[in-house]
Amino acid sequence: MRIVSTWDSTFTSEEYQKRVGRGDIKLRRSSNDAVELVIRDIQPTDEGKYKCSTPSTDATVQGNYDAEVQVKVISDGLVVSGTKAHSSTSLKLSEGDSFNLHCSAITTSPEHTHLHVTWQIKSGATWRDILSLTHEGKFQPGSGYEERYRNGDIRLDTGANDTYQLSVSQALPMDGGVYRCLVSEWVRGADSSWQKIQEKSVEIASVAIQQTALDVLISTRNVSVTERDSLDFTCNITTDRSGIFQAEVMWYFTASPDGTLSDAQVLLSMDHDSVVSDSTLISLSRVDRNSYRLLVRDVDVEDSGYYFCQAAVWVPLHNGSWHRVVERMSAPVNVVVTALDLDYDVFLNASKTPKFSDDPTELECRITNAQDSEANIRFTVSWYYRPRLRSDDVVTEELLAMMDADWTLLLGDGSRKRTLNGEIIFSKKAVDTFSLRIQWTSESDRGDYFCVISAWSRHRNNSWVKSKDVTSAPVSIFWATQDYMLTVEAVRLKPFFVAGHTFEMTCKVSSKNIKTPRYSVLITAEKPLTDQSNPNGTTRIISLNQDSVVRLEDWTDQTRVDGVVLEKVQENEFRYRMYQTQISDAGLYRCVVTAWSPGGGGMWREAVNGLSNPIQIDFQTSGPVFNVSVHSDNQMIYQGELADLLCIVTTEGIALEPDDMSFDVFWFAVRSFALDRAPVLLASLDRRGIVTQSRRNGSSDLSLERISPLEFRLRVYGCEDHDFGNHYCVVTPWVRSATGVWQREPDIKAKPIFLSVKMDVLNAFKYPLLIGIGLATVIGLLSCLIGYCTSRWCCKKEVQETRRERRRLMSMEMD
């Protein structure tokens, strides 16, 4: 009989037209190459052999175009019901109770079928699986019930008369709802796979879980206590729970009434086994079954805040563990702890005051009218200094030193160095007396001094907290002083002298208002601006300190190391001598004098500075005038060539013999076009003929020689690109006077010339080109040889193609 077709609507036989029209029998396409036949409400008359077929559209017949399947209809023999004692019951339970539900399921099918039993609950719009006994005999807990199934709180047991019992221990609020028993019948097919035949369900009971009532109350309202008193609270618990249960209590503290539980501090806790957490000054005890007492001893100001109690009820499980059924929190209790009012005064007096500078100063800071201080009170001191200014500027105090709670001395930045050197001493003479001593008081120490006494209280954790500060009245340290005065006069002993003679001058010093002064002297010279050896103008020559120790400062003439002498003639008179003076020594000479007064600890303290009048050294001479120039025949050279540079000296005026002239020659180079870089010394030739070369980084070399009395030649061998730049020479003339003394003339700088170094392109690329051509030729010949050998001796394989049969497709009309 024809049932249904996907293409022809008239394919259905008359016996099936009504059922196909109602939709009881239909075809459902599951994919492009699969179609399902769906029969709803199958009847025993539907049992038989079913065949599906599809017409062939291929040119040749390949494979099969129809298939058959045998359908067997089994009679409905599944009966599901609740037990008579528990059918359609309503249970009202308390949280933590246990209950059992029963379901009966039986089948009378002649086939060998298996039952799949599932207990479900509906607390909303959908049913949720609790626990199943599958058709394969396995227990399968539903989502969210795995942990309770492993703990044994949810079980499914089979009993007599095909009953299935659901046992729930320690009911939770989530266990409230409608329970039903869902049973499905399964059979194993010919391919050993399981197939569900039918499914039936029955509602068993409606269960309501009532939560356990719990009230937590602290018997005390708001509390106000004094520091070091005790706090006593009682947490009362009221519950409607009966039977076996235990209470858990936790006490919390928070500084704000709006704080969350995560921000609160746990003080103490007692679990359901009556185990109390450890604490030194806080205790928690159980008064009776419903009362728990918290005692806080020796409170302080930091204990002010809000206290509350949290309680929980625990019930035992069948496996010996405990389950928490309810938890509540009490309203907070406000506690205000008032600090002890410490009353004391501070008095500061000066036991020693200075009359003059460097006299000692001693101050005593004393605590008076103090109450009987306990062992939990400690006093520390802080010293401050306020300088006295003559103007109306705002003066800020400076911290000299302070003590922390452990009596550790902390120094201020301004007094740290003097305290470490022993100039300032801080001490504690008695329990109520602190002292400050300045060993040698200076003018900078004048001002107002005051102290601050701090009271510290010890807390329960043995930490110290500052509770009060009292400031003393200031004490002024001041004495009248007069300004220091210092006068320095420089005198030239010889009014006239010529180059080569000895220059002498004396420095006479007078001072006022300085106690037992000592003087340090520095000789300076101001050279003309034309002197290139000292572009700054002022040169420090020699000095003598207050202990009469002589030191050469910026005197760099190695040939005249002993040419300058500075000595102390009297207590306030000093003499400077310069032997064999040169023309380059011309300039203004001064005496810079510093007056020192004795300070504390054998140290000297600078009092005032003074500058003398200038003494001029000027040489009137009509000697020769020297000029210097640089010359080169070829300023543009190639790399690797030789560069010749001449430094030529010319004279004007009085003609001198070559033996009466000598020169120091220095060659410099500036590696830039615009002379905007620092010059580099290449080589030098002194007047004795000694050549000195500077260190070079390249492969080029150079030489410096005198080719005539007034000509000096610099040669650069194998020039490289880094040898370019502006080149010039500096000449220092030396002239022998009539007395046979060599006189140094000022340095003369020549005008620079630019030396350009070019690259020889042909020589640079000649060898790389030859090497490249040779390598290319060798590689080409080698490639030709490899190709010839490969084509001559390598084997070939002949590949035969299989002939493919070509057929024309049949037209659709021939199908």
mmCIF file of N, CA and C in Angstrom, residues 280-392:
data_model
loop_
_atom_site.group_PDB
_atom_site.id
_atom_site.type_symbol
_atom_site.label_atom_id
_atom_site.label_comp_id
_atom_site.label_asym_id
_atom_site.label_seq_id
_atom_site.Cartn_x
_atom_site.Cartn_y
_atom_site.Cartn_z
ATOM 1 N N THR A 280 44.068 37.166 73.599
ATOM 2 C CA THR A 280 44.667 37.443 74.906
ATOM 3 C C THR A 280 43.755 38.272 75.797
ATOM 4 N N LEU A 281 43.271 39.406 75.272
ATOM 5 C CA LEU A 281 42.493 40.332 76.078
ATOM 6 C C LEU A 281 40.999 40.253 75.798
ATOM 7 N N ILE A 282 40.556 39.341 74.923
ATOM 8 C CA ILE A 282 39.147 39.176 74.614
ATOM 9 C C ILE A 282 38.776 37.725 74.880
ATOM 10 N N SER A 283 37.649 37.508 75.561
ATOM 11 C CA SER A 283 37.204 36.151 75.897
ATOM 12 C C SER A 283 35.756 35.980 75.476
ATOM 13 N N LEU A 284 35.405 34.751 75.068
ATOM 14 C CA LEU A 284 34.051 34.395 74.657
ATOM 15 C C LEU A 284 33.670 33.126 75.408
ATOM 16 N N SER A 285 32.533 33.184 76.093
ATOM 17 C CA SER A 285 32.090 32.051 76.900
ATOM 18 C C SER A 285 30.613 31.792 76.648
ATOM 19 N N ARG A 286 30.184 30.561 76.927
ATOM 20 C CA ARG A 286 28.791 30.145 76.749
ATOM 21 C C ARG A 286 28.104 30.123 78.101
ATOM 22 N N VAL A 287 27.115 31.005 78.268
ATOM 23 C CA VAL A 287 26.395 31.092 79.541
ATOM 24 C C VAL A 287 25.398 29.945 79.650
ATOM 25 N N ASP A 288 24.563 29.775 78.637
ATOM 26 C CA ASP A 288 23.636 28.653 78.567
ATOM 27 C C ASP A 288 23.455 28.276 77.100
ATOM 28 N N ARG A 289 22.393 27.499 76.804
ATOM 29 C CA ARG A 289 22.195 27.003 75.446
ATOM 30 C C ARG A 289 21.962 28.132 74.452
ATOM 31 N N ASN A 290 21.386 29.241 74.924
ATOM 32 C CA ASN A 290 21.013 30.325 74.021
ATOM 33 C C ASN A 290 21.702 31.644 74.348
ATOM 34 N N SER A 291 22.732 31.688 75.176
ATOM 35 C CA SER A 291 23.395 32.946 75.563
ATOM 36 C C SER A 291 24.903 32.758 75.484
ATOM 37 N N TYR A 292 25.544 33.788 74.898
ATOM 38 C CA TYR A 292 26.998 33.756 74.721
ATOM 39 C C TYR A 292 27.547 35.121 75.117
ATOM 40 N N ARG A 293 28.595 35.121 75.945
ATOM 41 C CA ARG A 293 29.113 36.354 76.547
ATOM 42 C C ARG A 293 30.462 36.717 75.932
ATOM 43 N N LEU A 294 30.629 38.015 75.593
ATOM 44 C CA LEU A 294 31.892 38.563 75.081
ATOM 45 C C LEU A 294 32.424 39.560 76.097
ATOM 46 N N LEU A 295 33.706 39.391 76.509
ATOM 47 C CA LEU A 295 34.344 40.273 77.487
ATOM 48 C C LEU A 295 35.616 40.842 76.869
ATOM 49 N N VAL A 296 35.689 42.176 76.790
ATOM 50 C CA VAL A 296 36.859 42.885 76.268
ATOM 51 C C VAL A 296 37.495 43.642 77.411
ATOM 52 N N ARG A 297 38.728 43.330 77.746
ATOM 53 C CA ARG A 297 39.418 43.950 78.866
ATOM 54 C C ARG A 297 40.340 45.068 78.389
ATOM 55 N N ASP A 298 40.546 46.037 79.263
ATOM 56 C CA ASP A 298 41.541 47.102 79.054
ATOM 57 C C ASP A 298 41.332 47.778 77.692
ATOM 58 N N VAL A 299 40.161 48.348 77.504
ATOM 59 C CA VAL A 299 39.836 48.981 76.223
ATOM 60 C C VAL A 299 40.608 50.286 76.074
ATOM 61 N N ASP A 300 40.769 50.700 74.818
ATOM 62 C CA ASP A 300 41.383 51.994 74.533
ATOM 63 C C ASP A 300 40.531 52.731 73.521
ATOM 64 N N VAL A 301 41.035 53.887 73.082
ATOM 65 C CA VAL A 301 40.237 54.740 72.204
ATOM 66 C C VAL A 301 39.973 54.056 70.864
ATOM 67 N N GLU A 302 40.900 53.256 70.390
ATOM 68 C CA GLU A 302 40.719 52.587 69.111
ATOM 69 C C GLU A 302 39.604 51.553 69.137
ATOM 70 N N ASP A 303 39.121 51.169 70.332
ATOM 71 C CA ASP A 303 38.025 50.209 70.431
ATOM 72 C C ASP A 303 36.668 50.856 70.242
ATOM 73 N N SER A 304 36.628 52.160 70.031
ATOM 74 C CA SER A 304 35.349 52.832 69.784
ATOM 75 C C SER A 304 34.834 52.414 68.409
ATOM 76 N N GLY A 305 33.530 52.050 68.360
ATOM 77 C CA GLY A 305 32.948 51.617 67.098
ATOM 78 C C GLY A 305 31.660 50.849 67.339
ATOM 79 N N TYR A 306 31.385 49.914 66.437
ATOM 80 C CA TYR A 306 30.127 49.166 66.469
ATOM 81 C C TYR A 306 30.437 47.682 66.568
ATOM 82 N N TYR A 307 29.752 47.020 67.542
ATOM 83 C CA TYR A 307 29.923 45.596 67.782
ATOM 84 C C TYR A 307 28.617 44.887 67.430
ATOM 85 N N PHE A 308 28.709 43.744 66.778
ATOM 86 C CA PHE A 308 27.514 42.958 66.480
ATOM 87 C C PHE A 308 27.876 41.486 66.496
ATOM 88 N N CYS A 309 26.807 40.683 66.665
ATOM 89 C CA CYS A 309 26.949 39.240 66.849
ATOM 90 C C CYS A 309 26.277 38.532 65.681
ATOM 91 N N GLN A 310 26.892 37.489 65.180
ATOM 92 C CA GLN A 310 26.344 36.662 64.112
ATOM 93 C C GLN A 310 26.244 35.226 64.611
ATOM 94 N N ALA A 311 25.034 34.640 64.477
ATOM 95 C CA ALA A 311 24.796 33.286 64.966
ATOM 96 C C ALA A 311 24.275 32.422 63.827
ATOM 97 N N ALA A 312 24.560 31.107 63.898
ATOM 98 C CA ALA A 312 24.118 30.130 62.908
ATOM 99 C C ALA A 312 23.714 28.857 63.631
ATOM 100 N N VAL A 313 22.702 28.159 63.074
ATOM 101 C CA VAL A 313 22.210 26.896 63.628
ATOM 102 C C VAL A 313 22.674 25.767 62.727
ATOM 103 N N TRP A 314 23.301 24.765 63.325
ATOM 104 C CA TRP A 314 23.811 23.603 62.617
ATOM 105 C C TRP A 314 23.070 22.352 63.085
ATOM 106 N N VAL A 315 22.749 21.459 62.157
ATOM 107 C CA VAL A 315 22.077 20.192 62.481
ATOM 108 C C VAL A 315 22.964 19.058 61.972
ATOM 109 N N PRO A 316 22.909 17.902 62.648
ATOM 110 C CA PRO A 316 23.759 16.776 62.221
ATOM 111 C C PRO A 316 23.155 16.045 61.036
ATOM 112 N N LEU A 317 24.022 15.480 60.197
ATOM 113 C CA LEU A 317 23.624 14.645 59.077
ATOM 114 C C LEU A 317 23.809 13.179 59.438
ATOM 115 N N HIS A 318 23.243 12.292 58.613
ATOM 116 C CA HIS A 318 23.305 10.865 58.916
ATOM 117 C C HIS A 318 24.724 10.323 58.821
ATOM 118 N N ASN A 319 25.622 11.019 58.045
ATOM 119 C CA ASN A 319 27.000 10.529 57.908
ATOM 120 C C ASN A 319 27.935 11.102 58.970
ATOM 121 N N GLY A 320 27.382 11.786 59.969
ATOM 122 C CA GLY A 320 28.189 12.319 61.059
ATOM 123 C C GLY A 320 28.636 13.754 60.876
ATOM 124 N N SER A 321 28.462 14.335 59.678
ATOM 125 C CA SER A 321 28.833 15.728 59.445
ATOM 126 C C SER A 321 27.698 16.655 59.870
ATOM 127 N N TRP A 322 27.968 17.957 59.860
ATOM 128 C CA TRP A 322 27.000 18.963 60.299
ATOM 129 C C TRP A 322 26.653 19.851 59.126
ATOM 130 N N HIS A 323 25.390 20.321 59.124
ATOM 131 C CA HIS A 323 24.872 21.177 58.060
ATOM 132 C C HIS A 323 24.294 22.450 58.669
ATOM 133 N N ARG A 324 24.674 23.601 58.095
ATOM 134 C CA ARG A 324 24.168 24.883 58.587
ATOM 135 C C ARG A 324 22.826 25.170 57.914
ATOM 136 N N VAL A 325 21.779 25.350 58.738
ATOM 137 C CA VAL A 325 20.436 25.537 58.188
ATOM 138 C C VAL A 325 20.007 26.994 58.171
ATOM 139 N N VAL A 326 20.510 27.829 59.071
ATOM 140 C CA VAL A 326 20.076 29.221 59.115
ATOM 141 C C VAL A 326 21.185 30.049 59.759
ATOM 142 N N GLU A 327 21.247 31.337 59.387
ATOM 143 C CA GLU A 327 22.254 32.256 59.910
ATOM 144 C C GLU A 327 21.632 33.638 59.999
ATOM 145 N N ARG A 328 21.841 34.313 61.129
ATOM 146 C CA ARG A 328 21.283 35.641 61.343
ATOM 147 C C ARG A 328 22.338 36.520 62.018
ATOM 148 N N MET A 329 22.116 37.842 61.928
ATOM 149 C CA MET A 329 23.042 38.819 62.504
ATOM 150 C C MET A 329 22.249 39.803 63.364
ATOM 151 N N SER A 330 22.847 40.199 64.469
ATOM 152 C CA SER A 330 22.182 41.130 65.388
ATOM 153 C C SER A 330 22.375 42.567 64.920
ATOM 154 N N ALA A 331 21.612 43.448 65.521
ATOM 155 C CA ALA A 331 21.799 44.876 65.282
ATOM 156 C C ALA A 331 23.078 45.346 65.973
ATOM 157 N N PRO A 332 23.819 46.300 65.386
ATOM 158 C CA PRO A 332 25.084 46.729 66.012
ATOM 159 C C PRO A 332 24.850 47.556 67.273
ATOM 160 N N VAL A 333 25.821 47.450 68.158
ATOM 161 C CA VAL A 333 25.820 48.227 69.399
ATOM 162 C C VAL A 333 26.953 49.239 69.320
ATOM 163 N N ASN A 334 26.627 50.505 69.539
ATOM 164 C CA ASN A 334 27.614 51.579 69.463
ATOM 165 C C ASN A 334 28.363 51.692 70.787
ATOM 166 N N VAL A 335 29.698 51.683 70.695
ATOM 167 C CA VAL A 335 30.558 51.792 71.878
ATOM 168 C C VAL A 335 31.455 53.008 71.703
ATOM 169 N N VAL A 336 31.454 53.880 72.715
ATOM 170 C CA VAL A 336 32.292 55.073 72.727
ATOM 171 C C VAL A 336 33.261 54.945 73.883
ATOM 172 N N VAL A 337 34.572 54.955 73.571
ATOM 173 C CA VAL A 337 35.616 54.859 74.592
ATOM 174 C C VAL A 337 36.233 56.239 74.754
ATOM 175 N N THR A 338 36.139 56.787 75.955
ATOM 176 C CA THR A 338 36.663 58.115 76.252
ATOM 177 C C THR A 338 38.107 57.998 76.741
ATOM 178 N N ALA A 339 38.992 58.794 76.135
ATOM 179 C CA ALA A 339 40.411 58.746 76.513
ATOM 180 C C ALA A 339 40.634 59.386 77.872
ATOM 181 N N LEU A 340 41.643 58.874 78.567
ATOM 182 C CA LEU A 340 42.035 59.469 79.850
ATOM 183 C C LEU A 340 42.630 60.849 79.614
ATOM 184 N N ASP A 341 42.184 61.810 80.382
ATOM 185 C CA ASP A 341 42.656 63.188 80.239
ATOM 186 C C ASP A 341 43.927 63.373 81.063
ATOM 187 N N LEU A 342 45.072 63.408 80.376
ATOM 188 C CA LEU A 342 46.347 63.619 81.056
ATOM 189 C C LEU A 342 46.575 65.114 81.241
ATOM 190 N N ASP A 343 46.886 65.512 82.425
ATOM 191 C CA ASP A 343 47.072 66.930 82.743
ATOM 192 C C ASP A 343 48.500 67.136 83.248
ATOM 193 N N TYR A 344 49.277 67.929 82.508
ATOM 194 C CA TYR A 344 50.627 68.266 82.926
ATOM 195 C C TYR A 344 51.052 69.548 82.230
ATOM 196 N N ASP A 345 52.097 70.221 82.779
ATOM 197 C CA ASP A 345 52.640 71.454 82.232
ATOM 198 C C ASP A 345 54.091 71.237 81.831
ATOM 199 N N VAL A 346 54.581 72.123 80.957
ATOM 200 C CA VAL A 346 55.947 72.044 80.460
ATOM 201 C C VAL A 346 56.614 73.388 80.699
ATOM 202 N N PHE A 347 57.816 73.348 81.304
ATOM 203 C CA PHE A 347 58.571 74.570 81.607
ATOM 204 C C PHE A 347 59.964 74.433 80.985
ATOM 205 N N LEU A 348 60.384 75.493 80.243
ATOM 206 C CA LEU A 348 61.688 75.511 79.588
ATOM 207 C C LEU A 348 62.498 76.679 80.129
ATOM 208 N N ASN A 349 63.723 76.399 80.567
ATOM 209 C CA ASN A 349 64.607 77.458 81.035
ATOM 210 C C ASN A 349 66.020 77.213 80.507
ATOM 211 N N ALA A 350 66.815 78.302 80.462
ATOM 212 C CA ALA A 350 68.205 78.237 79.989
ATOM 213 C C ALA A 350 69.130 78.218 81.195
ATOM 214 N N SER A 351 69.772 77.071 81.432
ATOM 215 C CA SER A 351 70.713 76.976 82.550
ATOM 216 C C SER A 351 72.052 77.625 82.213
ATOM 217 N N LYS A 352 72.400 77.675 80.912
ATOM 218 C CA LYS A 352 73.616 78.361 80.477
ATOM 219 C C LYS A 352 73.292 79.152 79.229
ATOM 220 N N THR A 353 73.649 80.447 79.266
ATOM 221 C CA THR A 353 73.417 81.309 78.102
ATOM 222 C C THR A 353 74.753 81.868 77.633
ATOM 223 N N PRO A 354 74.961 82.012 76.334
ATOM 224 C CA PRO A 354 76.242 82.518 75.816
ATOM 225 C C PRO A 354 76.318 84.042 75.927
ATOM 226 N N LYS A 355 77.508 84.498 76.246
ATOM 227 C CA LYS A 355 77.778 85.943 76.250
ATOM 228 C C LYS A 355 78.493 86.363 74.975
ATOM 229 N N PHE A 356 79.277 85.423 74.448
ATOM 230 C CA PHE A 356 80.012 85.677 73.222
ATOM 231 C C PHE A 356 79.824 84.477 72.294
ATOM 232 N N SER A 357 80.298 84.659 71.100
ATOM 233 C CA SER A 357 80.266 83.568 70.145
ATOM 234 C C SER A 357 81.174 82.434 70.615
ATOM 235 N N ASP A 358 80.782 81.187 70.331
ATOM 236 C CA ASP A 358 81.476 79.955 70.696
ATOM 237 C C ASP A 358 81.341 79.614 72.162
ATOM 238 N N ASP A 359 80.520 80.342 72.923
ATOM 239 C CA ASP A 359 80.234 79.950 74.297
ATOM 240 C C ASP A 359 79.181 78.845 74.290
ATOM 241 N N PRO A 360 79.128 78.013 75.334
ATOM 242 C CA PRO A 360 78.132 76.930 75.374
ATOM 243 C C PRO A 360 76.747 77.466 75.737
ATOM 244 N N THR A 361 75.739 76.723 75.291
ATOM 245 C CA THR A 361 74.341 77.008 75.597
ATOM 246 C C THR A 361 73.684 75.718 76.064
ATOM 247 N N GLU A 362 72.906 75.777 77.158
ATOM 248 C CA GLU A 362 72.222 74.604 77.678
ATOM 249 C C GLU A 362 70.803 74.975 78.071
ATOM 250 N N LEU A 363 69.842 74.184 77.562
ATOM 251 C CA LEU A 363 68.424 74.381 77.843
ATOM 252 C C LEU A 363 67.875 73.138 78.512
ATOM 253 N N GLU A 364 66.936 73.339 79.482
ATOM 254 C CA GLU A 364 66.303 72.228 80.188
ATOM 255 C C GLU A 364 64.796 72.333 80.021
ATOM 256 N N CYS A 365 64.184 71.205 79.539
ATOM 257 C CA CYS A 365 62.732 71.118 79.371
ATOM 258 C C CYS A 365 62.210 70.183 80.454
ATOM 259 N N ARG A 366 61.339 70.708 81.335
ATOM 260 C CA ARG A 366 60.914 69.959 82.529
ATOM 261 C C ARG A 366 59.399 69.805 82.523
ATOM 262 N N ILE A 367 58.930 68.624 82.943
ATOM 263 C CA ILE A 367 57.500 68.339 83.086
ATOM 264 C C ILE A 367 57.093 68.646 84.520
ATOM 265 N N THR A 368 56.079 69.485 84.683
ATOM 266 C CA THR A 368 55.623 69.901 86.017
ATOM 267 C C THR A 368 54.124 69.634 86.141
ATOM 268 N N ASN A 369 53.682 69.556 87.399
ATOM 269 C CA ASN A 369 52.261 69.386 87.750
ATOM 270 C C ASN A 369 51.648 68.162 87.065
ATOM 271 N N ALA A 370 52.453 67.110 86.927
ATOM 272 C CA ALA A 370 51.951 65.894 86.284
ATOM 273 C C ALA A 370 51.257 65.026 87.320
ATOM 274 N N GLN A 371 50.140 64.403 86.924
ATOM 275 C CA GLN A 371 49.455 63.476 87.794
ATOM 276 C C GLN A 371 50.295 62.209 87.946
ATOM 277 N N ASP A 372 49.878 61.377 88.888
ATOM 278 C CA ASP A 372 50.606 60.121 89.094
ATOM 279 C C ASP A 372 50.535 59.303 87.814
ATOM 280 N N SER A 373 51.625 59.279 87.097
ATOM 281 C CA SER A 373 51.651 58.578 85.802
ATOM 282 C C SER A 373 51.775 57.083 86.044
ATOM 283 N N GLU A 374 50.988 56.333 85.272
ATOM 284 C CA GLU A 374 51.017 54.890 85.370
ATOM 285 C C GLU A 374 52.141 54.323 84.505
ATOM 286 N N ALA A 375 52.267 53.008 84.582
ATOM 287 C CA ALA A 375 53.293 52.364 83.750
ATOM 288 C C ALA A 375 52.920 52.388 82.276
ATOM 289 N N ASN A 376 51.651 52.680 81.979
ATOM 290 C CA ASN A 376 51.202 52.705 80.598
ATOM 291 C C ASN A 376 51.321 54.089 79.975
ATOM 292 N N ILE A 377 51.955 55.042 80.650
ATOM 293 C CA ILE A 377 52.143 56.390 80.135
ATOM 294 C C ILE A 377 53.642 56.640 79.985
ATOM 295 N N ARG A 378 54.033 57.256 78.887
ATOM 296 C CA ARG A 378 55.437 57.541 78.618
ATOM 297 C C ARG A 378 55.525 58.934 77.999
ATOM 298 N N PHE A 379 56.593 59.697 78.378
ATOM 299 C CA PHE A 379 56.785 61.059 77.884
ATOM 300 C C PHE A 379 58.032 61.102 76.986
ATOM 301 N N THR A 380 57.904 61.848 75.886
ATOM 302 C CA THR A 380 59.027 62.107 74.980
ATOM 303 C C THR A 380 59.081 63.596 74.679
ATOM 304 N N VAL A 381 60.196 64.047 74.105
ATOM 305 C CA VAL A 381 60.413 65.477 73.857
ATOM 306 C C VAL A 381 60.777 65.698 72.388
ATOM 307 N N SER A 382 60.407 66.874 71.889
ATOM 308 C CA SER A 382 60.814 67.349 70.569
ATOM 309 C C SER A 382 61.351 68.760 70.725
ATOM 310 N N TRP A 383 62.531 69.034 70.118
ATOM 311 C CA TRP A 383 63.176 70.340 70.223
ATOM 312 C C TRP A 383 63.012 71.085 68.899
ATOM 313 N N TYR A 384 62.661 72.397 69.023
ATOM 314 C CA TYR A 384 62.455 73.235 67.847
ATOM 315 C C TYR A 384 63.234 74.536 67.999
ATOM 316 N N TYR A 385 63.607 75.105 66.857
ATOM 317 C CA TYR A 385 64.367 76.355 66.813
ATOM 318 C C TYR A 385 63.722 77.267 65.784
ATOM 319 N N ARG A 386 63.547 78.547 66.179
ATOM 320 C CA ARG A 386 62.960 79.541 65.292
ATOM 321 C C ARG A 386 63.956 80.690 65.154
ATOM 322 N N PRO A 387 64.565 80.888 63.962
ATOM 323 C CA PRO A 387 65.563 81.964 63.819
ATOM 324 C C PRO A 387 64.905 83.337 63.946
ATOM 325 N N ARG A 388 65.703 84.292 64.395
ATOM 326 C CA ARG A 388 65.216 85.667 64.557
ATOM 327 C C ARG A 388 65.681 86.479 63.349
ATOM 328 N N LEU A 389 64.725 87.034 62.626
ATOM 329 C CA LEU A 389 65.012 87.849 61.454
ATOM 330 C C LEU A 389 64.683 89.306 61.741
ATOM 331 N N ARG A 390 65.425 90.179 61.062
ATOM 332 C CA ARG A 390 65.204 91.607 61.278
ATOM 333 C C ARG A 390 63.998 92.126 60.503
ATOM 334 N N SER A 391 63.606 91.444 59.455
ATOM 335 C CA SER A 391 62.472 91.900 58.651
ATOM 336 C C SER A 391 61.186 91.283 59.191
ATOM 337 N N ASP A 392 60.097 91.553 58.511
ATOM 338 C CA ASP A 392 58.788 91.042 58.911
ATOM 339 C C ASP A 392 58.445 89.739 58.194
#
